[in-house]
PDB file of C-alpha atoms in Angstrom:
ATOM      1  CA  MET A 181     -24.447 165.325   4.267  1.00 36.00           C
ATOM      2  CA  ALA A 182     -22.321 166.215   1.309  1.00 39.00           C
ATOM      3  CA  ALA A 183     -19.378 166.577   3.823  1.00 40.00           C
ATOM      4  CA  ALA A 184     -19.774 163.442   5.562  1.00 41.00           C
ATOM      5  CA  ASP A 185     -20.065 161.881   2.000  1.00 41.00           C
ATOM      6  CA  GLN A 186     -16.780 163.587   1.066  1.00 40.00           C
ATOM      7  CA  HIS A 187     -15.182 162.592   4.328  1.00 42.00           C
ATOM      8  CA  SER A 188     -16.209 158.828   4.015  1.00 44.00           C
ATOM      9  CA  GLY A 189     -14.853 158.821  -0.002  1.00 44.00           C
ATOM     10  CA  HIS A 190     -18.672 158.273  -1.096  1.00 49.00           C
ATOM     11  CA  GLU A 191     -19.666 159.637  -4.495  1.00 48.00           C
ATOM     12  CA  GLY A 192     -22.870 161.203  -4.772  1.00 54.00           C
ATOM     13  CA  HIS A 193     -25.691 158.823  -5.581  1.00 67.00           C
ATOM     14  CA  HIS A 194     -27.833 160.416  -8.221  1.00 72.00           C
ATOM     15  CA  THR A 195     -29.975 157.461  -8.800  1.00 79.00           C
ATOM     16  CA  THR A 196     -33.485 157.049  -8.694  1.00 81.00           C
ATOM     17  CA  THR A 197     -33.392 155.658  -5.365  1.00 77.00           C
ATOM     18  CA  GLY A 198     -30.926 158.062  -4.044  1.00 79.00           C
ATOM     19  CA  ILE A 199     -28.651 155.073  -2.869  1.00 87.00           C
ATOM     20  CA  SER A 200     -25.761 153.447  -4.699  1.00 88.00           C
ATOM     21  CA  HIS A 201     -27.222 150.754  -7.325  1.00 90.00           C
ATOM     22  CA  ASN A 202     -24.056 149.200  -6.976  1.00 92.00           C
ATOM     23  CA  LYS A 203     -24.357 148.080  -3.291  1.00 93.00           C
ATOM     24  CA  LEU A 204     -28.197 147.341  -3.858  1.00 92.00           C
ATOM     25  CA  LEU A 205     -27.075 144.778  -6.084  1.00 93.00           C
ATOM     26  CA  MET A 206     -24.427 143.267  -4.091  1.00 95.00           C
ATOM     27  CA  TRP A 207     -27.018 142.938  -0.918  1.00 94.00           C
ATOM     28  CA  SER A 208     -29.403 141.589  -3.352  1.00 93.00           C
ATOM     29  CA  PHE A 209     -26.803 139.060  -4.321  1.00 94.00           C
ATOM     30  CA  LEU A 210     -25.663 138.286  -0.450  1.00 95.00           C
ATOM     31  CA  ALA A 211     -29.651 137.866   0.112  1.00 93.00           C
ATOM     32  CA  SER A 212     -30.048 135.193  -2.587  1.00 93.00           C
ATOM     33  CA  ASP A 213     -26.827 133.344  -1.683  1.00 94.00           C
ATOM     34  CA  CYS A 214     -28.439 133.280   2.205  1.00 91.00           C
ATOM     35  CA  MET A 215     -31.130 130.933   0.450  1.00 90.00           C
ATOM     36  CA  PHE A 216     -28.362 128.918  -0.858  1.00 93.00           C
ATOM     37  CA  PHE A 217     -26.117 128.453   2.028  1.00 94.00           C
ATOM     38  CA  GLY A 218     -29.508 128.077   4.159  1.00 92.00           C
ATOM     39  CA  SER A 219     -30.408 125.072   1.957  1.00 91.00           C
ATOM     40  CA  LEU A 220     -27.004 123.423   2.043  1.00 93.00           C
ATOM     41  CA  ILE A 221     -26.557 123.720   5.731  1.00 92.00           C
ATOM     42  CA  MET A 222     -30.458 122.599   6.458  1.00 90.00           C
ATOM     43  CA  MET A 223     -29.785 119.500   4.312  1.00 90.00           C
ATOM     44  CA  TYR A 224     -26.804 118.934   6.581  1.00 91.00           C
ATOM     45  CA  MET A 225     -28.944 119.004   9.888  1.00 88.00           C
ATOM     46  CA  VAL A 226     -31.803 116.985   8.220  1.00 88.00           C
ATOM     47  CA  TYR A 227     -29.415 114.007   7.466  1.00 89.00           C
ATOM     48  CA  ARG A 228     -26.918 114.753  10.511  1.00 88.00           C
ATOM     49  CA  PRO A 229     -29.149 111.980  12.572  1.00 85.00           C
ATOM     50  CA  GLU A 230     -27.950 109.024  10.150  1.00 86.00           C
ATOM     51  CA  MET A 231     -24.404 110.182  10.399  1.00 89.00           C
ATOM     52  CA  THR A 232     -24.149 108.728  13.905  1.00 81.00           C
ATOM     53  CA  ASP A 233     -22.745 105.222  12.960  1.00 80.00           C
ATOM     54  CA  LEU A 234     -20.994 105.366   9.485  1.00 79.00           C
ATOM     55  CA  GLY A 235     -18.011 102.640  10.248  1.00 79.00           C
ATOM     56  CA  GLY A 236     -15.619 105.148  11.577  1.00 80.00           C
ATOM     57  CA  LEU A 237     -16.248 107.770   8.717  1.00 88.00           C
ATOM     58  CA  GLY A 238     -18.738 110.001  10.315  1.00 88.00           C
ATOM     59  CA  PRO A 239     -18.451 113.396  11.687  1.00 91.00           C
ATOM     60  CA  ASN A 240     -17.990 112.381  15.559  1.00 87.00           C
ATOM     61  CA  ASP A 241     -14.909 110.208  14.018  1.00 90.00           C
ATOM     62  CA  LEU A 242     -13.176 112.694  11.597  1.00 92.00           C
ATOM     63  CA  LEU A 243     -14.249 116.432  12.489  1.00 92.00           C
ATOM     64  CA  ASP A 244     -11.124 118.024  14.348  1.00 91.00           C
ATOM     65  CA  ILE A 245     -12.635 120.834  16.338  1.00 91.00           C
ATOM     66  CA  PRO A 246      -9.259 122.466  17.472  1.00 90.00           C
ATOM     67  CA  PHE A 247      -7.964 122.767  13.858  1.00 93.00           C
ATOM     68  CA  SER A 248     -11.301 124.022  12.578  1.00 93.00           C
ATOM     69  CA  SER A 249     -11.249 126.480  15.462  1.00 92.00           C
ATOM     70  CA  LEU A 250      -7.988 127.868  14.419  1.00 93.00           C
ATOM     71  CA  MET A 251      -9.111 128.304  10.654  1.00 94.00           C
ATOM     72  CA  THR A 252     -12.277 130.186  12.490  1.00 94.00           C
ATOM     73  CA  PHE A 253      -9.910 132.637  13.980  1.00 94.00           C
ATOM     74  CA  VAL A 254      -8.142 133.142  10.703  1.00 96.00           C
ATOM     75  CA  LEU A 255     -11.265 133.963   8.812  1.00 95.00           C
ATOM     76  CA  LEU A 256     -12.436 136.159  11.771  1.00 95.00           C
ATOM     77  CA  MET A 257      -9.070 138.129  11.644  1.00 96.00           C
ATOM     78  CA  SER A 258      -9.155 138.614   7.935  1.00 97.00           C
ATOM     79  CA  SER A 259     -12.673 140.494   7.995  1.00 97.00           C
ATOM     80  CA  LEU A 260     -10.812 142.536  10.860  1.00 97.00           C
ATOM     81  CA  ALA A 261      -7.820 143.236   8.320  1.00 97.00           C
ATOM     82  CA  PHE A 262     -10.344 144.106   5.762  1.00 97.00           C
ATOM     83  CA  VAL A 263     -11.759 147.140   7.461  1.00 97.00           C
ATOM     84  CA  LEU A 264      -8.730 148.534   8.722  1.00 97.00           C
ATOM     85  CA  GLY A 265      -7.829 148.408   4.891  1.00 97.00           C
ATOM     86  CA  LEU A 266     -11.159 150.370   4.077  1.00 96.00           C
ATOM     87  CA  SER A 267     -10.631 152.422   7.064  1.00 96.00           C
ATOM     88  CA  SER A 268      -7.239 153.269   5.547  1.00 96.00           C
ATOM     89  CA  LEU A 269      -8.319 154.096   1.959  1.00 96.00           C
ATOM     90  CA  GLN A 270     -11.040 156.393   3.319  1.00 94.00           C
ATOM     91  CA  ARG A 271      -8.349 158.258   5.233  1.00 94.00           C
ATOM     92  CA  GLY A 272      -6.493 158.503   1.912  1.00 94.00           C
ATOM     93  CA  ASN A 273      -3.808 156.046   2.871  1.00 95.00           C
ATOM     94  CA  GLU A 274      -3.641 153.855  -0.482  1.00 95.00           C
ATOM     95  CA  ALA A 275      -0.636 151.983   0.954  1.00 96.00           C
ATOM     96  CA  GLY A 276      -2.167 151.044   4.154  1.00 96.00           C
ATOM     97  CA  MET A 277      -5.240 150.034   2.206  1.00 96.00           C
ATOM     98  CA  ARG A 278      -2.838 147.799  -0.028  1.00 97.00           C
ATOM     99  CA  ILE A 279      -0.990 146.292   3.012  1.00 97.00           C
ATOM    100  CA  TRP A 280      -4.148 145.211   5.023  1.00 97.00           C
ATOM    101  CA  LEU A 281      -6.203 144.150   1.991  1.00 97.00           C
ATOM    102  CA  THR A 282      -2.914 141.882   0.964  1.00 97.00           C
ATOM    103  CA  THR A 283      -2.854 140.818   4.707  1.00 98.00           C
ATOM    104  CA  THR A 284      -6.658 140.023   4.391  1.00 98.00           C
ATOM    105  CA  ALA A 285      -5.913 137.953   1.091  1.00 98.00           C
ATOM    106  CA  LEU A 286      -2.762 135.952   2.656  1.00 98.00           C
ATOM    107  CA  LEU A 287      -5.143 135.077   5.499  1.00 98.00           C
ATOM    108  CA  GLY A 288      -7.742 133.976   3.145  1.00 98.00           C
ATOM    109  CA  LEU A 289      -5.243 131.326   1.546  1.00 98.00           C
ATOM    110  CA  LEU A 290      -3.945 130.530   4.751  1.00 98.00           C
ATOM    111  CA  PHE A 291      -7.847 129.230   5.165  1.00 97.00           C
ATOM    112  CA  LEU A 292      -8.002 127.805   2.293  1.00 98.00           C
ATOM    113  CA  GLY A 293      -4.639 125.936   2.603  1.00 97.00           C
ATOM    114  CA  GLY A 294      -5.675 124.984   6.228  1.00 96.00           C
ATOM    115  CA  GLU A 295      -9.024 123.253   4.805  1.00 95.00           C
ATOM    116  CA  SER A 296      -7.513 121.634   2.026  1.00 96.00           C
ATOM    117  CA  PHE A 297      -5.227 120.016   4.062  1.00 96.00           C
ATOM    118  CA  GLU A 298      -8.399 118.830   6.148  1.00 95.00           C
ATOM    119  CA  TYR A 299      -9.837 117.631   2.905  1.00 95.00           C
ATOM    120  CA  MET A 300      -7.055 115.535   2.099  1.00 96.00           C
ATOM    121  CA  LYS A 301      -6.717 114.159   5.679  1.00 95.00           C
ATOM    122  CA  PHE A 302     -10.477 112.948   5.499  1.00 94.00           C
ATOM    123  CA  TYR A 303      -9.167 111.545   1.956  1.00 94.00           C
ATOM    124  CA  GLY A 304      -6.578 109.476   3.281  1.00 94.00           C
ATOM    125  CA  GLU A 305      -8.925 108.535   6.196  1.00 93.00           C
ATOM    126  CA  GLY A 306     -11.288 106.674   3.160  1.00 93.00           C
ATOM    127  CA  LEU A 307     -14.086 109.596   2.778  1.00 94.00           C
ATOM    128  CA  SER A 308     -15.076 110.762  -0.292  1.00 93.00           C
ATOM    129  CA  ILE A 309     -17.927 112.640  -1.469  1.00 93.00           C
ATOM    130  CA  GLY A 310     -19.791 109.539  -2.584  1.00 92.00           C
ATOM    131  CA  GLU A 311     -18.630 107.522   0.153  1.00 91.00           C
ATOM    132  CA  ASN A 312     -21.555 108.182   2.514  1.00 92.00           C
ATOM    133  CA  ILE A 313     -24.284 110.931   3.358  1.00 92.00           C
ATOM    134  CA  PHE A 314     -21.729 112.672   5.778  1.00 93.00           C
ATOM    135  CA  GLY A 315     -18.990 112.736   2.771  1.00 94.00           C
ATOM    136  CA  THR A 316     -21.725 114.218   0.635  1.00 95.00           C
ATOM    137  CA  ALA A 317     -23.204 116.807   2.880  1.00 95.00           C
ATOM    138  CA  TYR A 318     -19.915 118.050   4.274  1.00 95.00           C
ATOM    139  CA  PHE A 319     -18.068 118.262   1.150  1.00 96.00           C
ATOM    140  CA  VAL A 320     -20.856 119.922  -1.033  1.00 96.00           C
ATOM    141  CA  THR A 321     -21.610 122.411   1.875  1.00 96.00           C
ATOM    142  CA  THR A 322     -17.943 123.424   2.764  1.00 96.00           C
ATOM    143  CA  GLY A 323     -16.748 123.134  -0.865  1.00 97.00           C
ATOM    144  CA  PHE A 324     -18.993 126.002  -1.993  1.00 97.00           C
ATOM    145  CA  HIS A 325     -18.033 128.023   0.877  1.00 97.00           C
ATOM    146  CA  LYS A 326     -14.288 127.189  -0.325  1.00 97.00           C
ATOM    147  CA  ILE A 327     -15.089 128.168  -3.683  1.00 97.00           C
ATOM    148  CA  HIS A 328     -16.565 131.656  -2.509  1.00 98.00           C
ATOM    149  CA  VAL A 329     -13.607 132.091  -0.423  1.00 98.00           C
ATOM    150  CA  GLY A 330     -11.182 131.787  -3.364  1.00 98.00           C
ATOM    151  CA  ILE A 331     -13.430 134.140  -5.326  1.00 98.00           C
ATOM    152  CA  GLY A 332     -13.004 136.727  -2.864  1.00 98.00           C
ATOM    153  CA  VAL A 333      -8.956 136.246  -2.589  1.00 98.00           C
ATOM    154  CA  ILE A 334      -9.014 136.849  -6.288  1.00 98.00           C
ATOM    155  CA  TRP A 335     -11.279 139.926  -6.331  1.00 97.00           C
ATOM    156  CA  LEU A 336      -8.992 141.344  -3.178  1.00 97.00           C
ATOM    157  CA  LEU A 337      -5.589 140.727  -4.941  1.00 97.00           C
ATOM    158  CA  GLY A 338      -7.220 142.501  -8.278  1.00 97.00           C
ATOM    159  CA  ILE A 339      -7.905 145.440  -6.068  1.00 97.00           C
ATOM    160  CA  VAL A 340      -4.349 145.538  -4.619  1.00 97.00           C
ATOM    161  CA  ALA A 341      -3.093 145.537  -8.428  1.00 96.00           C
ATOM    162  CA  MET A 342      -5.733 148.193  -9.434  1.00 96.00           C
ATOM    163  CA  SER A 343      -4.572 150.118  -6.435  1.00 96.00           C
ATOM    164  CA  TYR A 344      -0.714 149.962  -7.523  1.00 95.00           C
ATOM    165  CA  ARG A 345      -1.495 151.321 -10.842  1.00 95.00           C
ATOM    166  CA  GLY A 346      -3.566 154.506  -9.276  1.00 93.00           C
ATOM    167  CA  ARG A 347      -7.005 153.053  -9.995  1.00 94.00           C
ATOM    168  CA  VAL A 348      -8.278 152.805  -6.464  1.00 93.00           C
ATOM    169  CA  PRO A 349      -8.178 156.442  -5.006  1.00 94.00           C
ATOM    170  CA  LYS A 350     -10.082 157.560  -1.679  1.00 92.00           C
ATOM    171  CA  GLU A 351     -13.044 158.754  -4.240  1.00 92.00           C
ATOM    172  CA  ARG A 352     -13.573 155.192  -5.377  1.00 91.00           C
ATOM    173  CA  SER A 353     -13.614 153.775  -1.763  1.00 93.00           C
ATOM    174  CA  GLU A 354     -17.183 152.411  -2.647  1.00 93.00           C
ATOM    175  CA  MET A 355     -15.636 149.673  -4.903  1.00 94.00           C
ATOM    176  CA  VAL A 356     -13.392 148.233  -2.102  1.00 96.00           C
ATOM    177  CA  GLU A 357     -16.326 148.381   0.596  1.00 96.00           C
ATOM    178  CA  ILE A 358     -18.441 146.376  -1.876  1.00 96.00           C
ATOM    179  CA  ALA A 359     -15.615 143.801  -2.310  1.00 97.00           C
ATOM    180  CA  GLY A 360     -15.969 143.743   1.731  1.00 97.00           C
ATOM    181  CA  LEU A 361     -19.583 143.206   1.705  1.00 97.00           C
ATOM    182  CA  TYR A 362     -18.788 139.974   0.007  1.00 98.00           C
ATOM    183  CA  TRP A 363     -15.685 139.195   2.022  1.00 98.00           C
ATOM    184  CA  HIS A 364     -17.885 139.384   5.108  1.00 97.00           C
ATOM    185  CA  PHE A 365     -20.497 137.607   4.299  1.00 97.00           C
ATOM    186  CA  VAL A 366     -18.286 134.464   3.349  1.00 97.00           C
ATOM    187  CA  ASP A 367     -17.178 135.095   7.093  1.00 96.00           C
ATOM    188  CA  ILE A 368     -20.598 134.981   8.497  1.00 95.00           C
ATOM    189  CA  VAL A 369     -21.599 132.010   6.439  1.00 96.00           C
ATOM    190  CA  TRP A 370     -18.710 130.288   8.147  1.00 96.00           C
ATOM    191  CA  ILE A 371     -19.779 131.276  11.514  1.00 95.00           C
ATOM    192  CA  VAL A 372     -22.935 129.397  10.908  1.00 94.00           C
ATOM    193  CA  ILE A 373     -20.993 126.601   9.127  1.00 95.00           C
ATOM    194  CA  PHE A 374     -18.962 125.947  12.044  1.00 94.00           C
ATOM    195  CA  THR A 375     -21.636 126.310  14.526  1.00 92.00           C
ATOM    196  CA  PHE A 376     -23.931 123.677  12.880  1.00 91.00           C
ATOM    197  CA  ILE A 377     -21.770 121.412  11.437  1.00 92.00           C
ATOM    198  CA  PHE A 378     -18.720 121.249  13.719  1.00 91.00           C
ATOM    199  CA  LEU A 379     -20.276 122.383  17.597  1.00 89.00           C
ATOM    200  CA  VAL A 380     -23.677 121.545  17.853  1.00 87.00           C
ATOM    201  CA  PRO A 381     -23.751 118.197  19.543  1.00 82.00           C
ATOM    202  CA  TYR A 382     -26.071 115.593  17.587  1.00 75.00           C
ATOM    203  CA  ARG A 383     -26.890 112.529  19.900  1.00 67.00           C
TER     204      ARG A 383
ATOM    205  CA  MET B 233     -18.617 152.903  20.576  1.00 48.00           C
ATOM    206  CA  ALA B 234     -20.104 156.567  20.059  1.00 44.00           C
ATOM    207  CA  GLU B 235     -16.954 157.908  18.487  1.00 44.00           C
ATOM    208  CA  GLU B 236     -18.371 157.231  14.589  1.00 48.00           C
ATOM    209  CA  HIS B 237     -18.683 159.615  12.250  1.00 48.00           C
ATOM    210  CA  ALA B 238     -21.680 160.002  10.005  1.00 53.00           C
ATOM    211  CA  HIS B 239     -20.825 156.756   7.988  1.00 64.00           C
ATOM    212  CA  HIS B 240     -18.203 154.595   9.318  1.00 75.00           C
ATOM    213  CA  PRO B 241     -16.950 153.553  12.774  1.00 87.00           C
ATOM    214  CA  SER B 242     -13.296 154.375  14.002  1.00 91.00           C
ATOM    215  CA  ASP B 243     -10.104 151.811  14.050  1.00 94.00           C
ATOM    216  CA  ARG B 244     -10.917 151.653  17.701  1.00 95.00           C
ATOM    217  CA  THR B 245     -14.385 150.198  17.246  1.00 95.00           C
ATOM    218  CA  TYR B 246     -13.054 147.868  14.614  1.00 96.00           C
ATOM    219  CA  LEU B 247     -10.708 146.393  16.875  1.00 97.00           C
ATOM    220  CA  LYS B 248     -13.101 146.295  19.948  1.00 96.00           C
ATOM    221  CA  VAL B 249     -15.510 144.342  17.355  1.00 96.00           C
ATOM    222  CA  GLY B 250     -12.635 142.199  16.331  1.00 96.00           C
ATOM    223  CA  SER B 251     -11.860 141.289  20.060  1.00 96.00           C
ATOM    224  CA  LEU B 252     -15.395 140.721  20.819  1.00 96.00           C
ATOM    225  CA  LEU B 253     -15.709 138.364  17.920  1.00 95.00           C
ATOM    226  CA  PHE B 254     -12.264 136.517  19.148  1.00 94.00           C
ATOM    227  CA  ILE B 255     -13.954 136.088  22.803  1.00 96.00           C
ATOM    228  CA  LEU B 256     -17.054 134.995  21.626  1.00 95.00           C
ATOM    229  CA  THR B 257     -15.520 132.167  19.499  1.00 93.00           C
ATOM    230  CA  ALA B 258     -13.275 131.039  22.389  1.00 93.00           C
ATOM    231  CA  VAL B 259     -16.405 131.028  24.316  1.00 94.00           C
ATOM    232  CA  GLU B 260     -18.448 128.566  21.881  1.00 90.00           C
ATOM    233  CA  ILE B 261     -15.109 126.419  21.733  1.00 89.00           C
ATOM    234  CA  ALA B 262     -15.098 126.006  25.374  1.00 90.00           C
ATOM    235  CA  LEU B 263     -18.554 124.930  25.282  1.00 88.00           C
ATOM    236  CA  TYR B 264     -17.722 122.554  22.950  1.00 83.00           C
ATOM    237  CA  PHE B 265     -15.215 121.223  25.231  1.00 83.00           C
ATOM    238  CA  VAL B 266     -17.115 120.581  28.114  1.00 84.00           C
ATOM    239  CA  GLU B 267     -20.004 118.957  26.381  1.00 75.00           C
ATOM    240  CA  ASP B 268     -19.769 115.779  28.347  1.00 74.00           C
ATOM    241  CA  ALA B 269     -21.065 117.884  31.333  1.00 75.00           C
ATOM    242  CA  PHE B 270     -24.483 118.214  29.502  1.00 71.00           C
ATOM    243  CA  GLU B 271     -25.770 114.881  30.150  1.00 73.00           C
ATOM    244  CA  SER B 272     -29.606 115.170  30.686  1.00 78.00           C
ATOM    245  CA  GLU B 273     -31.773 116.037  27.853  1.00 79.00           C
ATOM    246  CA  TRP B 274     -32.788 119.708  28.941  1.00 84.00           C
ATOM    247  CA  SER B 275     -29.203 120.578  29.661  1.00 84.00           C
ATOM    248  CA  LEU B 276     -28.346 119.593  26.118  1.00 84.00           C
ATOM    249  CA  TYR B 277     -31.009 121.683  24.695  1.00 88.00           C
ATOM    250  CA  LEU B 278     -29.503 124.654  26.781  1.00 88.00           C
ATOM    251  CA  LEU B 279     -25.922 124.320  25.083  1.00 88.00           C
ATOM    252  CA  ILE B 280     -27.456 123.975  21.846  1.00 89.00           C
ATOM    253  CA  ALA B 281     -29.482 127.234  22.281  1.00 92.00           C
ATOM    254  CA  ALA B 282     -26.337 128.838  24.039  1.00 92.00           C
ATOM    255  CA  LEU B 283     -24.169 128.173  20.917  1.00 92.00           C
ATOM    256  CA  ILE B 284     -26.978 129.350  18.853  1.00 92.00           C
ATOM    257  CA  ILE B 285     -27.172 132.311  20.512  1.00 95.00           C
ATOM    258  CA  LEU B 286     -23.488 133.082  20.384  1.00 95.00           C
ATOM    259  CA  SER B 287     -23.409 132.283  16.805  1.00 94.00           C
ATOM    260  CA  SER B 288     -26.159 134.653  15.973  1.00 94.00           C
ATOM    261  CA  PHE B 289     -24.620 137.482  18.081  1.00 96.00           C
ATOM    262  CA  LYS B 290     -21.363 137.252  16.242  1.00 95.00           C
ATOM    263  CA  PHE B 291     -23.240 137.381  13.007  1.00 95.00           C
ATOM    264  CA  ILE B 292     -25.329 140.614  14.011  1.00 95.00           C
ATOM    265  CA  LEU B 293     -21.583 142.090  15.013  1.00 96.00           C
ATOM    266  CA  VAL B 294     -20.159 141.184  11.424  1.00 96.00           C
ATOM    267  CA  VAL B 295     -23.243 142.557   9.790  1.00 96.00           C
ATOM    268  CA  MET B 296     -23.809 145.931  11.845  1.00 96.00           C
ATOM    269  CA  TYR B 297     -20.057 146.825  12.157  1.00 96.00           C
ATOM    270  CA  TYR B 298     -18.124 145.500   9.495  1.00 96.00           C
ATOM    271  CA  MET B 299     -20.897 145.640   6.803  1.00 95.00           C
ATOM    272  CA  HIS B 300     -21.807 149.103   7.799  1.00 94.00           C
ATOM    273  CA  LEU B 301     -25.858 148.148   8.143  1.00 94.00           C
ATOM    274  CA  LYS B 302     -25.771 150.077  11.316  1.00 93.00           C
ATOM    275  CA  TRP B 303     -25.084 153.387   9.637  1.00 91.00           C
ATOM    276  CA  ASP B 304     -25.813 152.527   6.215  1.00 91.00           C
ATOM    277  CA  ASP B 305     -29.557 153.173   4.359  1.00 90.00           C
ATOM    278  CA  ARG B 306     -32.162 151.262   5.718  1.00 92.00           C
ATOM    279  CA  MET B 307     -33.023 150.025   2.278  1.00 90.00           C
ATOM    280  CA  PHE B 308     -29.909 147.796   2.258  1.00 92.00           C
ATOM    281  CA  SER B 309     -31.107 146.024   5.518  1.00 93.00           C
ATOM    282  CA  TRP B 310     -34.602 145.419   4.146  1.00 93.00           C
ATOM    283  CA  PHE B 311     -32.930 143.690   1.171  1.00 90.00           C
ATOM    284  CA  PHE B 312     -30.628 141.458   3.568  1.00 91.00           C
ATOM    285  CA  LEU B 313     -33.386 140.747   5.933  1.00 93.00           C
ATOM    286  CA  ALA B 314     -36.031 139.665   2.941  1.00 92.00           C
ATOM    287  CA  GLY B 315     -33.070 137.305   1.946  1.00 90.00           C
ATOM    288  CA  MET B 316     -32.961 136.077   5.302  1.00 91.00           C
ATOM    289  CA  PHE B 317     -36.607 135.799   5.911  1.00 92.00           C
ATOM    290  CA  VAL B 318     -37.297 133.358   2.856  1.00 90.00           C
ATOM    291  CA  ALA B 319     -33.650 131.412   3.816  1.00 89.00           C
ATOM    292  CA  ALA B 320     -35.641 130.674   7.191  1.00 90.00           C
ATOM    293  CA  ALA B 321     -38.875 129.636   5.626  1.00 91.00           C
ATOM    294  CA  ILE B 322     -37.418 127.595   3.243  1.00 86.00           C
ATOM    295  CA  ILE B 323     -34.980 125.706   5.773  1.00 85.00           C
ATOM    296  CA  LEU B 324     -38.297 125.333   8.217  1.00 87.00           C
ATOM    297  CA  ALA B 325     -40.401 124.083   5.257  1.00 88.00           C
ATOM    298  CA  MET B 326     -38.027 121.553   4.435  1.00 85.00           C
ATOM    299  CA  MET B 327     -37.162 120.472   7.709  1.00 82.00           C
ATOM    300  CA  ALA B 328     -40.706 119.759   8.392  1.00 86.00           C
ATOM    301  CA  MET B 329     -41.090 117.715   5.057  1.00 85.00           C
ATOM    302  CA  TYR B 330     -38.112 115.636   5.889  1.00 81.00           C
ATOM    303  CA  ARG B 331     -39.496 115.268   9.561  1.00 73.00           C
ATOM    304  CA  TYR B 332     -42.892 114.318   8.740  1.00 71.00           C
ATOM    305  CA  TYR B 333     -42.754 112.489   5.142  1.00 63.00           C
TER     306      TYR B 333
END
């Protein structure tokens, strides 16, 4: 067990539960965030039947599936880049970790840029957060997701900056793993949003 | 995917999971673009079920492999599952409320 921990870059967990309390804290936060995003997505689904005829400003008129699909691929690939970065650090390759985490942050920024472009396009068409029920449900749900992505990008760039100062060695890989839990959660929330807001047909 | 050591999968496994996520998303998008072929009510429900199953599979892949729940202590899984369970209960209860009142 000790050898396995050393190999994976884990510190020994001398806690009352025998597991990392930092990771437990992050998992508890993610569990509560499930309820938060679950409620937002539920709100969208409940009001979706009322969004069929909104005078050209409804989901059927505005949602751009090919573009959002591209953004989905970008976010999925950012998760892949992150795990490759974590894997590099666990092998003691700090430079590799920095490259992969910077790639992850750049993909996150690309996602935010793309989604902001879509926001501006919608706004140009006349849809604002208070325009109709679709505007409110769409901007609130995806807006909170974008805030999460933005926090994730700042967190990742912070880790890269700390690594340049030698403060993220292999032995402290758990701090990167915890940031990864957050980043991957943002990814799975988008998986659900993409399915229920963009793809599922409502007739 | 049997080459994992005690705690974390290899890069090859990460790449395999990434490829699978890519393929599943492509299938979801393809289903969306043939939506018009699902004219009858039952076939529409079939399409929705397929989209939800594909999405759930992607969700599970990320949680198990990228978030390491497959290898980590079971306590983390229980914490997350508890949150998911309460979230599902809230969603179902509120949908029922909006549906009937």
